[in-house]
CSV table of C-alpha atoms in Angstrom, one decimal:
chain,number,residue,atom,x,y,z
A,1,MET,CA,142.8,41.4,121.4
A,2,ARG,CA,141.0,44.3,123.0
A,3,GLN,CA,143.8,46.6,121.9
A,4,LEU,CA,143.2,45.6,118.3
A,5,GLN,CA,139.5,46.6,118.3
A,6,MET,CA,140.1,49.8,116.3
A,7,CYS,CA,142.3,48.0,113.8
A,8,MET,CA,139.9,45.1,113.3
A,9,CYS,CA,136.7,47.0,112.7
A,10,PRO,CA,137.3,47.9,109.0
A,11,PHE,CA,138.7,44.4,108.3
A,12,ARG,CA,136.3,41.9,110.0
A,13,THR,CA,134.9,40.7,106.7
A,14,LEU,CA,138.1,41.2,104.7
A,15,CYS,CA,140.7,39.2,106.5
A,16,ASP,CA,141.4,36.7,109.3
A,17,TRP,CA,143.3,37.8,112.4
A,18,HIS,CA,145.7,35.5,114.2
A,19,TYR,CA,147.4,36.4,117.4
A,20,MET,CA,150.5,35.5,119.2
A,21,ASP,CA,152.4,36.7,122.3
A,22,GLY,CA,156.2,37.2,122.6
A,23,PRO,CA,157.9,34.0,123.7
A,24,LEU,CA,159.3,35.3,127.0
A,25,ASP,CA,157.4,35.6,130.3
A,26,SER,CA,157.7,39.1,131.7
A,27,GLU,CA,156.4,41.6,134.2
A,28,PRO,CA,154.5,44.6,132.8
A,29,VAL,CA,155.8,48.1,133.5
A,30,PRO,CA,153.7,49.7,136.3
A,31,GLU,CA,151.9,52.1,133.9
A,32,ILE,CA,150.1,49.3,132.1
A,33,ARG,CA,149.2,47.1,135.0
A,34,PRO,CA,145.7,48.8,135.4
A,35,PHE,CA,145.0,48.3,131.7
A,36,LEU,CA,145.9,44.6,132.0
A,37,ARG,CA,143.6,44.2,134.9
A,38,MET,CA,140.8,46.0,133.0
A,39,ILE,CA,141.1,43.5,130.1
A,40,GLN,CA,141.6,40.6,132.6
A,41,GLN,CA,144.9,39.6,131.2
A,42,LYS,CA,146.7,37.6,133.8
A,43,ASP,CA,150.0,36.8,132.1
A,44,TYR,CA,152.3,39.1,130.3
A,45,HIS,CA,154.9,38.3,127.6
A,46,THR,CA,157.6,40.2,125.8
A,47,TRP,CA,159.6,39.6,122.6
A,48,LEU,CA,163.1,40.7,123.8
A,49,ARG,CA,165.0,41.4,126.9
A,50,LYS,CA,167.3,44.3,127.5
A,51,THR,CA,171.0,43.6,128.2
A,52,GLU,CA,172.2,44.3,131.8
A,53,ASP,CA,173.2,47.8,130.9
A,54,GLY,CA,170.1,48.5,128.8
A,55,SER,CA,172.0,49.5,125.7
A,56,ALA,CA,170.8,46.6,123.6
A,57,TYR,CA,168.3,43.8,123.2
A,58,LYS,CA,168.9,40.1,123.3
A,59,GLY,CA,166.6,37.2,122.2
A,60,PHE,CA,166.2,38.1,118.6
A,61,ASP,CA,166.7,34.5,117.4
A,62,GLN,CA,164.1,33.1,119.7
A,63,ALA,CA,161.6,35.8,118.8
A,64,ILE,CA,162.0,35.4,115.1
A,65,LYS,CA,161.9,31.6,115.3
A,66,SER,CA,158.6,31.8,117.2
A,67,VAL,CA,157.0,33.9,114.5
A,68,HIS,CA,158.2,31.6,111.8
A,69,THR,CA,156.8,28.6,113.7
A,70,LYS,CA,153.4,30.3,113.9
A,71,LEU,CA,153.5,31.3,110.3
A,72,GLU,CA,154.2,27.7,109.3
A,73,THR,CA,151.0,26.6,110.9
A,74,LEU,CA,149.0,29.4,109.2
A,75,GLY,CA,150.2,29.2,105.6
A,76,ASP,CA,150.0,32.3,103.5
A,77,VAL,CA,149.6,35.7,105.2
A,78,ASP,CA,149.4,39.1,103.6
A,79,ALA,CA,150.9,41.3,106.3
A,80,LEU,CA,152.3,41.3,109.9
A,81,LEU,CA,151.1,43.7,112.5
A,82,GLY,CA,153.1,44.2,115.7
A,83,PHE,CA,153.0,46.5,118.7
A,84,SER,CA,156.2,47.9,120.4
A,85,GLN,CA,158.8,45.2,120.4
A,86,GLY,CA,156.4,43.0,118.4
A,87,ALA,CA,156.5,45.6,115.7
A,88,LEU,CA,160.2,45.4,115.5
A,89,ILE,CA,160.1,41.6,115.2
A,90,ALA,CA,157.3,41.9,112.6
A,91,SER,CA,159.6,44.2,110.7
A,92,LEU,CA,162.5,41.9,110.8
A,93,VAL,CA,160.4,38.8,109.8
A,94,GLY,CA,158.3,40.8,107.4
A,95,ASN,CA,161.3,42.1,105.5
A,96,GLU,CA,162.8,38.7,105.2
A,97,LEU,CA,159.5,37.3,103.8
A,98,TYR,CA,159.0,40.3,101.5
A,99,GLU,CA,162.4,39.6,99.9
A,100,LYS,CA,161.2,36.1,99.2
A,101,LYS,CA,157.8,37.5,97.9
A,102,GLN,CA,155.9,35.7,100.7
A,103,ILE,CA,154.3,38.8,102.3
A,104,GLN,CA,153.2,42.3,101.1
A,105,GLY,CA,153.6,44.6,104.1
A,106,VAL,CA,154.1,45.4,107.8
A,107,ILE,CA,152.0,47.4,110.2
A,108,SER,CA,153.9,48.9,113.2
A,109,VAL,CA,152.0,50.3,116.2
A,110,CYS,CA,154.3,52.2,118.5
A,111,GLY,CA,157.2,50.1,117.1
A,112,VAL,CA,160.6,50.5,118.6
A,113,ASP,CA,164.0,50.4,116.9
A,114,SER,CA,166.4,47.5,117.6
A,115,LYS,CA,169.1,49.6,119.3
A,116,ARG,CA,171.6,48.3,116.7
A,117,ASN,CA,172.9,50.1,113.7
A,118,GLY,CA,172.3,49.1,110.1
A,119,ASP,CA,168.7,47.8,110.2
A,120,GLN,CA,167.1,48.6,106.9
A,121,PHE,CA,163.7,47.4,105.7
A,122,THR,CA,162.4,47.4,102.1
A,123,VAL,CA,158.9,45.9,102.9
A,124,PRO,CA,156.0,48.4,102.5
A,125,SER,CA,155.0,49.6,105.9
A,126,PHE,CA,152.4,51.6,107.8
A,127,HIS,CA,153.4,53.1,111.1
A,128,ILE,CA,151.1,54.4,113.9
A,129,ILE,CA,153.0,56.5,116.5
A,130,GLY,CA,151.6,58.0,119.7
A,131,LYS,CA,152.0,61.8,120.1
A,132,THR,CA,152.7,61.5,123.8
A,133,ASP,CA,154.5,58.1,123.7
A,134,GLY,CA,157.6,58.1,125.8
A,135,LEU,CA,159.2,55.9,123.1
A,136,ARG,CA,158.2,58.2,120.3
A,137,GLU,CA,161.8,58.9,119.2
A,138,ARG,CA,162.5,55.1,119.0
A,139,SER,CA,159.3,54.7,116.9
A,140,LYS,CA,160.6,57.4,114.5
A,141,LYS,CA,164.0,55.6,114.3
A,142,LEU,CA,162.2,52.4,113.3
A,143,TYR,CA,160.2,54.3,110.7
A,144,ASP,CA,163.4,55.9,109.4
A,145,ALA,CA,164.9,52.4,108.9
A,146,PHE,CA,162.3,51.6,106.2
A,147,THR,CA,163.4,52.5,102.7
A,148,GLY,CA,160.4,51.0,100.8
A,149,PRO,CA,157.0,52.6,100.5
A,150,LYS,CA,155.9,53.8,103.9
A,151,GLN,CA,153.4,55.9,105.7
A,152,MET,CA,153.4,57.3,109.2
A,153,ILE,CA,150.4,58.6,111.1
A,154,GLU,CA,150.1,59.8,114.7
A,155,HIS,CA,147.4,59.0,117.2
A,156,ALA,CA,146.4,61.3,120.1
A,157,THR,CA,147.9,59.4,123.0
A,158,GLY,CA,150.9,57.4,124.2
A,159,HIS,CA,152.4,53.9,123.9
A,160,LYS,CA,149.2,52.0,123.0
A,161,PHE,CA,146.9,51.3,120.1
A,162,PRO,CA,144.8,54.3,118.9
A,163,SER,CA,141.3,54.8,120.2
A,164,SER,CA,138.4,53.4,118.1
A,165,LYS,CA,137.3,57.1,118.0
A,166,GLU,CA,140.2,57.9,115.7
A,167,LYS,CA,138.3,56.7,112.6
A,168,ASP,CA,140.7,58.5,110.2
A,169,ILE,CA,143.5,56.1,111.3
A,170,ALA,CA,141.3,53.1,110.5
A,171,VAL,CA,140.5,54.6,107.1
A,172,LYS,CA,144.1,55.2,106.3
A,173,LEU,CA,145.1,51.8,107.5
A,174,ALA,CA,142.4,50.2,105.4
A,175,ALA,CA,143.8,52.1,102.3
A,176,PHE,CA,147.3,50.9,103.1
A,177,CYS,CA,146.1,47.3,103.3
A,178,SER,CA,144.2,47.6,100.1
A,179,SER,CA,147.2,49.0,98.3
A,180,ILE,CA,149.5,46.2,99.3
A,181,MET,CA,147.0,43.5,98.6
A,182,THR,CA,146.7,44.6,95.0
A,183,THR,CA,150.4,44.6,94.2
């Protein structure tokens, strides 16, 4: 939730936020352990697992099912927001729901591609990519898989949510949300 602080500020009175973690227990990579301690997060989850050779992901069905289960309890939603692997899952589910006219857009923060060929998304999308993110090229691959209306903006740091000091990103994100909610 703390990572979403920047994104939430312009929307606190405009929308409701609902959160979910990936369905798989996991261990965080060493670089983010200090951050997790800082926000007092004791458990860590992921959406997908890499195959033994690291060339692909597995667990798509379970991840997608967990999002659908959550959405069934919520009812109507306007957009899905995801971070890293969560952005990929939000893209897959969001595109499916967009084709059924049940959602208006997807917001990807440091999203990663699926490592499979042929993914294409028509759902309107807003992509936030870190300038120093080690997964930057994979975020660009995910962005390139979108064929519908899309926008990409960069934030100053790495594989994380932008700082609340980057107000221009919040303004552009608010404009995107307004544009999809009026269509």
